[in-house]
Coordinates of C-alpha atoms in Angstrom, one line a residue:
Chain A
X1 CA -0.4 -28.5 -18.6
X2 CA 2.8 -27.9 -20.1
X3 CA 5.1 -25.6 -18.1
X4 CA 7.3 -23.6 -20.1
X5 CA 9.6 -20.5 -18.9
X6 CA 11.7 -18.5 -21.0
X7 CA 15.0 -18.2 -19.4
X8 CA 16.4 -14.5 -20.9
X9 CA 13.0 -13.0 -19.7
X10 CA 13.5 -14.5 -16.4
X11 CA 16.7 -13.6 -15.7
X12 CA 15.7 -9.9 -16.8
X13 CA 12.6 -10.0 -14.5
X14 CA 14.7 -11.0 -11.8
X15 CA 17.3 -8.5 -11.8
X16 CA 15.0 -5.6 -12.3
X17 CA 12.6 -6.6 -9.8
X18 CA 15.4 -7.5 -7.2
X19 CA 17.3 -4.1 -7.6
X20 CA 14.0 -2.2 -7.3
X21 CA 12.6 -4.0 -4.5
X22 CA 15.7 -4.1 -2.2
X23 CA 15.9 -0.4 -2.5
X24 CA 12.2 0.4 -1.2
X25 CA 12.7 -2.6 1.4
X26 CA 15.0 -0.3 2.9
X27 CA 13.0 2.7 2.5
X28 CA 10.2 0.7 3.8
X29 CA 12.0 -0.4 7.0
X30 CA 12.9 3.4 7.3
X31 CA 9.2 3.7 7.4
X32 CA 8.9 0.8 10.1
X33 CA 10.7 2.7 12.4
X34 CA 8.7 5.9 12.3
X35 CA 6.3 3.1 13.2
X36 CA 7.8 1.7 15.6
X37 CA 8.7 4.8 17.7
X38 CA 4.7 5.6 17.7
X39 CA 4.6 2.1 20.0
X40 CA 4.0 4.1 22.7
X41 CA 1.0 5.7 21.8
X42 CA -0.6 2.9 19.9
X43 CA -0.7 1.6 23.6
X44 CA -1.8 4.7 25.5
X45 CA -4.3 5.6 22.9
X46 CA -7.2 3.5 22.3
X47 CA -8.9 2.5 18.9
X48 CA -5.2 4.3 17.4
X49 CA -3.9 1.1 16.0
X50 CA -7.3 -0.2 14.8
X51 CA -7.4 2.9 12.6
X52 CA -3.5 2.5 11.2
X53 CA -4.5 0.3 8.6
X54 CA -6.9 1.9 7.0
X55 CA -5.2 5.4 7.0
X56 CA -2.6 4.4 5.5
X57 CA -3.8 2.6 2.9
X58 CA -6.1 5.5 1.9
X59 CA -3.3 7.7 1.6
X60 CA -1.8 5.4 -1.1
X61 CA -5.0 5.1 -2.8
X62 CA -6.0 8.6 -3.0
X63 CA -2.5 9.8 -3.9
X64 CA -2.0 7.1 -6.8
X65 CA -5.3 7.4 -8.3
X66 CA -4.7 11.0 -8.3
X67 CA -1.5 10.7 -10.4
X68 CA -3.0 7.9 -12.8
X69 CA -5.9 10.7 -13.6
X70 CA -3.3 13.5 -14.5
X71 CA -1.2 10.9 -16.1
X72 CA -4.6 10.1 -18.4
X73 CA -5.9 13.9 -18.8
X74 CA -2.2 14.8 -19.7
X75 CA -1.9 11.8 -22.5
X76 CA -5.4 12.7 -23.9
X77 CA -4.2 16.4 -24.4
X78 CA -7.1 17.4 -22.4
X79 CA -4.3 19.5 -19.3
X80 CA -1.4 21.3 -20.3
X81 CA 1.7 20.2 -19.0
X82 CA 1.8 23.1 -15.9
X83 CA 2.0 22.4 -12.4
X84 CA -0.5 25.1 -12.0
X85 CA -4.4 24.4 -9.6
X86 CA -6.5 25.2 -12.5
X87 CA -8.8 23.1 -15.1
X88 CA -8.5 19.3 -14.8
X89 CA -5.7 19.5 -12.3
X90 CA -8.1 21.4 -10.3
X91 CA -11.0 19.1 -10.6
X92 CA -8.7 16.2 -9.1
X93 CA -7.5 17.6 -6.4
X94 CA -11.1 18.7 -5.1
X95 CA -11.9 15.2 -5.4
X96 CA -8.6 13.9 -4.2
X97 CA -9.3 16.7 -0.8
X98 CA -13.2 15.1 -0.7
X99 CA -12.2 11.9 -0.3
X100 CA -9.6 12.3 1.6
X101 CA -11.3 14.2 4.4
X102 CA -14.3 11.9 4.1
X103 CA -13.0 8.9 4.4
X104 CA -10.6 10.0 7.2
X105 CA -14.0 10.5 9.1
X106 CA -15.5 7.4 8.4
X107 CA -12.4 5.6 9.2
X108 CA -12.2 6.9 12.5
X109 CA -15.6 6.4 13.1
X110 CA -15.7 3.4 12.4
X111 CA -12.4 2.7 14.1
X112 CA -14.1 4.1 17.1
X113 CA -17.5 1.8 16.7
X114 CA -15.3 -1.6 17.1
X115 CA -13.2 -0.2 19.6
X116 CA -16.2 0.1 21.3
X117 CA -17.4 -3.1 20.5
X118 CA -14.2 -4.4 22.0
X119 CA -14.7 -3.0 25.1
X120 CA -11.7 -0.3 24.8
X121 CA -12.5 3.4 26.0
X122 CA -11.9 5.1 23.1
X123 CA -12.7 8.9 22.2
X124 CA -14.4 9.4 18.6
X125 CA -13.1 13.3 18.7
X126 CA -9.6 12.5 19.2
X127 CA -10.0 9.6 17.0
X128 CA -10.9 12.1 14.1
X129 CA -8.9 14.7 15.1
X130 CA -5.4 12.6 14.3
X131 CA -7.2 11.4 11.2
X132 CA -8.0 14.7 9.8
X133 CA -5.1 16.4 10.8
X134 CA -2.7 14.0 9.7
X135 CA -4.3 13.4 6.4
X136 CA -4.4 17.1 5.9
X137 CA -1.1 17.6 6.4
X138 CA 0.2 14.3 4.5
X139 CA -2.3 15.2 1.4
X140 CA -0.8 18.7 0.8
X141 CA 2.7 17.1 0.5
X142 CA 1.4 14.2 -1.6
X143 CA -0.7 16.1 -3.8
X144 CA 1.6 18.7 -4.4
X145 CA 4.1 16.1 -5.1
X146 CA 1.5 13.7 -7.5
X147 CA 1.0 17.4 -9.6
X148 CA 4.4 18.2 -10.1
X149 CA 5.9 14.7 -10.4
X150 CA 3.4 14.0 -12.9
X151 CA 4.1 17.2 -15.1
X152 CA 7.9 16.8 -15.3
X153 CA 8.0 13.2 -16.2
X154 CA 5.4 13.9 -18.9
X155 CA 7.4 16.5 -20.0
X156 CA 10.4 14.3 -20.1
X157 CA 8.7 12.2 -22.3
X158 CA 9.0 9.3 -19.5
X159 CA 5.0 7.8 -18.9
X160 CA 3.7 9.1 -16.3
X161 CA 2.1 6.3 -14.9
X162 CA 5.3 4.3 -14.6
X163 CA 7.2 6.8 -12.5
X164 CA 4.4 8.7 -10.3
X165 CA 3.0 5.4 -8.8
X166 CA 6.4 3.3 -7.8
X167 CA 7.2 6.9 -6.5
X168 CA 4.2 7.8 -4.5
X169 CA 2.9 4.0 -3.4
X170 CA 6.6 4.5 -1.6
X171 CA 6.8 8.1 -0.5
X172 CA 3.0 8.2 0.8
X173 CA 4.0 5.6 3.5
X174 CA 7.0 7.5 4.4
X175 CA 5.1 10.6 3.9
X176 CA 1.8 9.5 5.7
X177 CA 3.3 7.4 8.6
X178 CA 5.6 10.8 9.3
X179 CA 2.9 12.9 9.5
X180 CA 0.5 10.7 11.8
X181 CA 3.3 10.3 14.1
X182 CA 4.0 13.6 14.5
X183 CA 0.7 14.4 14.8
X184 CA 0.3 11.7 17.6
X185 CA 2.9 12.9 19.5
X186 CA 2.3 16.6 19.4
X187 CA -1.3 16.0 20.9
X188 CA -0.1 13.7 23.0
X189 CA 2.7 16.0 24.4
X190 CA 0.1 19.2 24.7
X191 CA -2.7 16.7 26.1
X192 CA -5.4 16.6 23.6
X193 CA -5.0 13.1 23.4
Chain B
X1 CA -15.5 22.5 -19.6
X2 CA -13.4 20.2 -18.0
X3 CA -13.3 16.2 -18.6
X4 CA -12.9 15.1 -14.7
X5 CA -15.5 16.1 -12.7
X6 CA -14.8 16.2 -9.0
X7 CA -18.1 15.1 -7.9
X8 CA -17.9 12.0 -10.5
X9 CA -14.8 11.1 -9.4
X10 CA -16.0 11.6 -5.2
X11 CA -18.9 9.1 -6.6
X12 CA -16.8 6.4 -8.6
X13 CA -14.2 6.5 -6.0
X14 CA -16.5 5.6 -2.8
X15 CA -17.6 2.2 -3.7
X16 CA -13.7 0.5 -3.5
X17 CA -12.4 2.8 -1.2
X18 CA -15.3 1.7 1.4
X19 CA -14.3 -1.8 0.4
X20 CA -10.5 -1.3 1.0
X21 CA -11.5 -0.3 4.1
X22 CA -13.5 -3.4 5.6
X23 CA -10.5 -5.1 4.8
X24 CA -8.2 -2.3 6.8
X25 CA -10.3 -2.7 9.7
X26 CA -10.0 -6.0 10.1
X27 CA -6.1 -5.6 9.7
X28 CA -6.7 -3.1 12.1
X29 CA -7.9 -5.6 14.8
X30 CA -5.9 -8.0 14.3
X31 CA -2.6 -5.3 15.2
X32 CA -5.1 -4.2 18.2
X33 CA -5.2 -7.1 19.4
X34 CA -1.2 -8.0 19.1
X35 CA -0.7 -4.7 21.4
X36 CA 0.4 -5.9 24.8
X37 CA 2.3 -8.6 23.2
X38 CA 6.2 -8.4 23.0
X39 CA 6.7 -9.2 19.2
X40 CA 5.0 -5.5 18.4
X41 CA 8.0 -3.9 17.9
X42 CA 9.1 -6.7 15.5
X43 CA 6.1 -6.7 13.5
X44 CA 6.1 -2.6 13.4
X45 CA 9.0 -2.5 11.8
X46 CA 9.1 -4.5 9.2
X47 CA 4.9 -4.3 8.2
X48 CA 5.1 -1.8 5.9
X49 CA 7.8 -3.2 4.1
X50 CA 6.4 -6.5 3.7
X51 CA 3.5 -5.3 2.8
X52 CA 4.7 -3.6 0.3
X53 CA 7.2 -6.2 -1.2
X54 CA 3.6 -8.9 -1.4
X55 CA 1.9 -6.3 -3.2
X56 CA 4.4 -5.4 -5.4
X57 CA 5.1 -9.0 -6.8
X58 CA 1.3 -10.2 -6.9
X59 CA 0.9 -6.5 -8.8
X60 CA 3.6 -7.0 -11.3
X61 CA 3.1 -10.8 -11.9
X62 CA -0.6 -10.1 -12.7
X63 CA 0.0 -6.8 -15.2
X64 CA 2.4 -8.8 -17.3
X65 CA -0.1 -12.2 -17.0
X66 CA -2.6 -9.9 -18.6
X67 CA -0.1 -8.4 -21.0
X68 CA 0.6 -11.8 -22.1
X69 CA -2.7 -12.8 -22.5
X70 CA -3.6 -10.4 -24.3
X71 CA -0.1 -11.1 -27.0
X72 CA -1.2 -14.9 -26.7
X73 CA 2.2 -15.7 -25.1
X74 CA 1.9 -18.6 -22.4
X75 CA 5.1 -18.7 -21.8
X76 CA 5.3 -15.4 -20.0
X77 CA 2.9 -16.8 -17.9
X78 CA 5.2 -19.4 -16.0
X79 CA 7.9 -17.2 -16.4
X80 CA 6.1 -14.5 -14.5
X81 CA 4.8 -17.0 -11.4
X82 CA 7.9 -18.8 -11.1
X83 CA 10.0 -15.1 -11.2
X84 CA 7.1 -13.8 -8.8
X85 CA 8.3 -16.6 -6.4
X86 CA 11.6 -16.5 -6.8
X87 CA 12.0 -12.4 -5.8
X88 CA 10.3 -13.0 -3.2
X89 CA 12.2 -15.4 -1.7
X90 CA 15.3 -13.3 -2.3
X91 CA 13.4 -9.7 -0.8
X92 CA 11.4 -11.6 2.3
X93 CA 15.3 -13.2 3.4
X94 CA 16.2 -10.0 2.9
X95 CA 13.6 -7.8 5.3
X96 CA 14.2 -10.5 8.0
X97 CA 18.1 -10.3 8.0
X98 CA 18.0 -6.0 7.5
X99 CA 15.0 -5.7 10.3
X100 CA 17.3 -8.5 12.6
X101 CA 20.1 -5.9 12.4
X102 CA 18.1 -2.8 12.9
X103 CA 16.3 -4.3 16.1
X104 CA 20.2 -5.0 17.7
X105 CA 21.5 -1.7 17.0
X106 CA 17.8 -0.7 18.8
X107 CA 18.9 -3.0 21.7
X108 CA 16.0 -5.7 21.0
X109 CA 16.8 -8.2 18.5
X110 CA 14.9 -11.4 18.6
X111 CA 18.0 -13.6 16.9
X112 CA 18.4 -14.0 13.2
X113 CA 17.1 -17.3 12.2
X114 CA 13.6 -16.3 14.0
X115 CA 13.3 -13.3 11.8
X116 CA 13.6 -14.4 8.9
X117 CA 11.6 -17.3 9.5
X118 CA 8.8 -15.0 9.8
X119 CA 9.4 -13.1 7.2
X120 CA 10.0 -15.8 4.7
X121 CA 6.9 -18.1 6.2
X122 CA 4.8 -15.2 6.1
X123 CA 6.2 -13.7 2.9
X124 CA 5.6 -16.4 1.1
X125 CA 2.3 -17.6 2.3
X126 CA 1.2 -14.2 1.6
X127 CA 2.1 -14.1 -1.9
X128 CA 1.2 -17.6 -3.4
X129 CA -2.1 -16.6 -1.8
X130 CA -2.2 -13.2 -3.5
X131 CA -1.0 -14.7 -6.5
X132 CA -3.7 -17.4 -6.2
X133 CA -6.2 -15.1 -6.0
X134 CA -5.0 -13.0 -8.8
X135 CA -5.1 -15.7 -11.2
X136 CA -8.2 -16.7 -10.5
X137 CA -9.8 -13.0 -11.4
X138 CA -7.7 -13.1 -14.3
X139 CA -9.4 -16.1 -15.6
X140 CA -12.6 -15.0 -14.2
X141 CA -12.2 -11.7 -15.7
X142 CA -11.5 -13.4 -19.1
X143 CA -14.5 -15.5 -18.8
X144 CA -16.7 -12.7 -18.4
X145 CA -15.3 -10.5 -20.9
X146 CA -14.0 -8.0 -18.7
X147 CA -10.5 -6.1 -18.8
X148 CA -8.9 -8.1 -15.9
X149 CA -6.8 -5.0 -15.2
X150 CA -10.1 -3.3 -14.2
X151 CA -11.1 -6.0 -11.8
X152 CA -7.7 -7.1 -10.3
X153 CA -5.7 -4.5 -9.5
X154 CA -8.1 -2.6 -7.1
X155 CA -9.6 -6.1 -5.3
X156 CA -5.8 -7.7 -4.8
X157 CA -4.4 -4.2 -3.2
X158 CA -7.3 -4.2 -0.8
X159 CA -7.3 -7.3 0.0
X160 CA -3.4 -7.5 0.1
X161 CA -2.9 -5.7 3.1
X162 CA -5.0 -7.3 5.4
X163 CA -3.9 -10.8 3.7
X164 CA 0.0 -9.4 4.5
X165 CA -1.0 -8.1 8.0
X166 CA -2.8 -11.6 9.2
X167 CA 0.2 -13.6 7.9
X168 CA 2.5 -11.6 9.1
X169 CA 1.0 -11.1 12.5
X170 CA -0.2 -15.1 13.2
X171 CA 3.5 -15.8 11.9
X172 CA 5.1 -13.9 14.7
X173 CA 3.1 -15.7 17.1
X174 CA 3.6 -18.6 16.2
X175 CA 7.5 -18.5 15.8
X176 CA 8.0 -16.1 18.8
X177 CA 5.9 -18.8 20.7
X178 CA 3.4 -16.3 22.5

C-alpha cells in the first residue's frame, strides 16, 4: 500500500482542528470541574456514578439528533424558519421530551439493578428522581437552545448541521453536568437524597 | 400533515439509544468502581474533555474518509489518519498540562509529567482504537453497500465513551500506581 498525504490539506486540517479543539478542551475542563465538585456525592450516594455515563451521553444524543431533524425539515422546506412550538418543530420536541424522560427512567433503573448486583444500597426512587429532574431541567434549556440555534443559522444561510452540533455536543455537557449537580446537591442539602 | 412523526421518531430512536447505553453502563462501573481511590478527582476533571477530544478526531477523520471515498481521492485518506494522530497528540499534551495547573491552584496536583502521561497514553490509545474501528465499518459498510455514515457515526459515539472512560480510567491506575 502506497501511503500518500497531501501536505496543504494537512497543514489546513491541522490548524482548524487544533484551534477548534483547544478552545472546547478548555470548555470541557470547565465542565470537569462542575464534575469534580459533585465528588462528594458520587461517594455518599450510591449507584450516582454508575448512572453519570449514561445521562450524559443521552443528553448529547437527544439534543443533537434534535437539531440534525430541524436542520433536515428546514432544508427540505417542509418548517418555516420560526422559532415557534408548532408543526414539525413540534413533533420533535415531543419526541425529543419521550425519549428523554424514558430513557432517564431506564437508565436509572438499570443503574439501580447493577448497583444492586454490586452489593451497594442504592435507592431506585432517588435514583430516578435526579435523573428526571435533572434531565427536565437540562432538556428545556437544550431544546430551547437546538430550536432557536437552528433557525438563526438557517436563516443566516450558515448549514445548520455544521453549527448546532459542535455547539450543542459542547454546551449539553456544560449544560447537563450543571444541572445534575445542582440537582444533586439541592436534594442532598434538603435530605431527599 | 406533518413529515416527523413523534411516535416514529420515539420508535427509530430506541434501538441505538438502548445500545449507547450498555456501553454507558459499563463506563458507569468502571468510574464506580474507581470511587474510593485518590486519582477521582484527576480523572473527573479532565473526562469529559477527553472524551470529547477522542470523539471528535475519530468523528471528523471518518466523515472526510467517507467524503473521500465517495470523490475517489486516496490521498485524503492518509492525510486524514496521519492529521487525526497528529491533533491529538497536540490536544491530549494539552488537557494533561491545563488539568496539571487547575488541580495546583485546587491545592491537589499530582505533578506534571504524570498527567500528561495519562492523558497522552490514554489519549492516544483511545483514538487509534476508535480510529481502528472506524475504518473497519467504513470498509465494511462499503462492502455491503451501505452509506458508512449511517453505520459509523452512531456505533463509534457509543462506543467511544466507554472506550475513552476504560482507557482513561486503567491509565490512571496504572501511572498513579494504585
Amino acid at each position: 500500500m502506497v501511503v500518500e498525504i497531501d501536505l496543504p490539506e494537512l497543514k489546513e486540517m491541522l490548524r482548524e482542528s487544533i484551534s477548534v479543539g483547544l478552545v472546547y478542551t478548555l470548555v470541557e475542563l470547565l465542565t470537569g470541574s462542575f464534575l469534580v465538585s459533585m465528588e462528594k456525592e458520587l461517594l455518599v450516594v450510591p449507584g450516582l456514578a454508575i448512572m453519570l455515563p449514561g445521562i450524559l451521553d443521552l443528553r448529547g444524543n437527544i439534543s443533537s439528533t434534535l437539531a440534525s431533524r430541524l436542520g433536515s425539515a428546514l432544508h427540505m422546506g417542509w418548517m418555516r424558519p420560526k422559532a415557534k412550538f408548532s408543526g414539525e418543530a413540534k413533533e420533535n420536541i415531543i419526541a425529543s421530551i419521550t425519549l428523554s424522560l424514558t430513557m432517564n427512567i431506564i437508565t436509572a433503573s438499570v443503574a439501580f439493578a447493577v448497583a444492586v448486583l454490586l452489593g451497594m444500597k442504592a435507592d431506585l426512587g432517588k435514583l430516578v428522581l435526579v435523573a428526571i429532574t435533572a434531565g427536565i431541567i437540562a432538556g428545556a434549556i437544550l431544546m430551547t437552545l437546538a430550536l432557536i440555534i437552528t433557525v438563526k443559522s438557517f436563516k443566516r444561510g450558515w448549514d445548520p448541521n455544521n453549527v448546532t452540533i459542535p455547539v450543542l455536543a459542547t454546551l449539553g455537557d456544560i449544560v447537563m453536568i450543571g444541572s445534575l449537580v445542582l440537582v444533586v446537591k439541592i436534594f442532598h442539602m434538603v435530605g431527599v437524597i | 400533515m406533518t413529515h416527523y412523526k413523534w411516535k416514529r421518531i420515539v420508535r427509530e430512536s430506541m434501538p441505538p439509544l438502548l445500545i449507547a447505553l450498555v456501553f454507558s453502563l459499563a463506563s458507569g462501573i468502571f468510574l464506580n468502581s474507581t470511587l474510593k481511590l485518590k486519582e477521582l478527582i484527576a480523572i473527573l476533571l479532565v473526562l469529559p474533555a477527553f472524551i470529547n477530544i477522542g470523539g471528535d478526531i475519530a468523528g471528523v477523520v471518518s466523515a472526510r474518509i467517507t467524503t473521500s471515498m465517495y470523490m475517489g481521492e486516496d490521498k485524503t485518506m492518509w492525510t486524514s489518519i496521519i492529521g487525526g494522530l497528529i491533533v491529538s497528540l497536540v490536544l491530549f499534551a494539552f488537557l494533561g498540562i491545563i488539568a496539571e495547573i487547575l488541580l495546583e491552584v485546587m491545592g491537589g496536583g499530582i505533578g506534571i509529567e504524570k498527567f500528561i502521561s495519562i492523558t497522552l497514553l490514554a489519549g492516544m490509545m483511545a483514538t487509534t482504537t476508535l480510529l481502528g474501528i472506524s475504518l473497519s465499518l467504513e470498509l465494511l459498510g462499503r462492502k455491503f453497500g451501505m452509506d458508512p455514515s449511517d453505520l459509523s457515526i452512531p456505533l463509534l459515539s457509543a462506543i467511544g465513551d466507554a472506550i475513552g472512560v476504560w482507557f482513561l480510567i486503567f491509565t490512571a491506575k496504572i501511572i498513579m500506581g494504585v
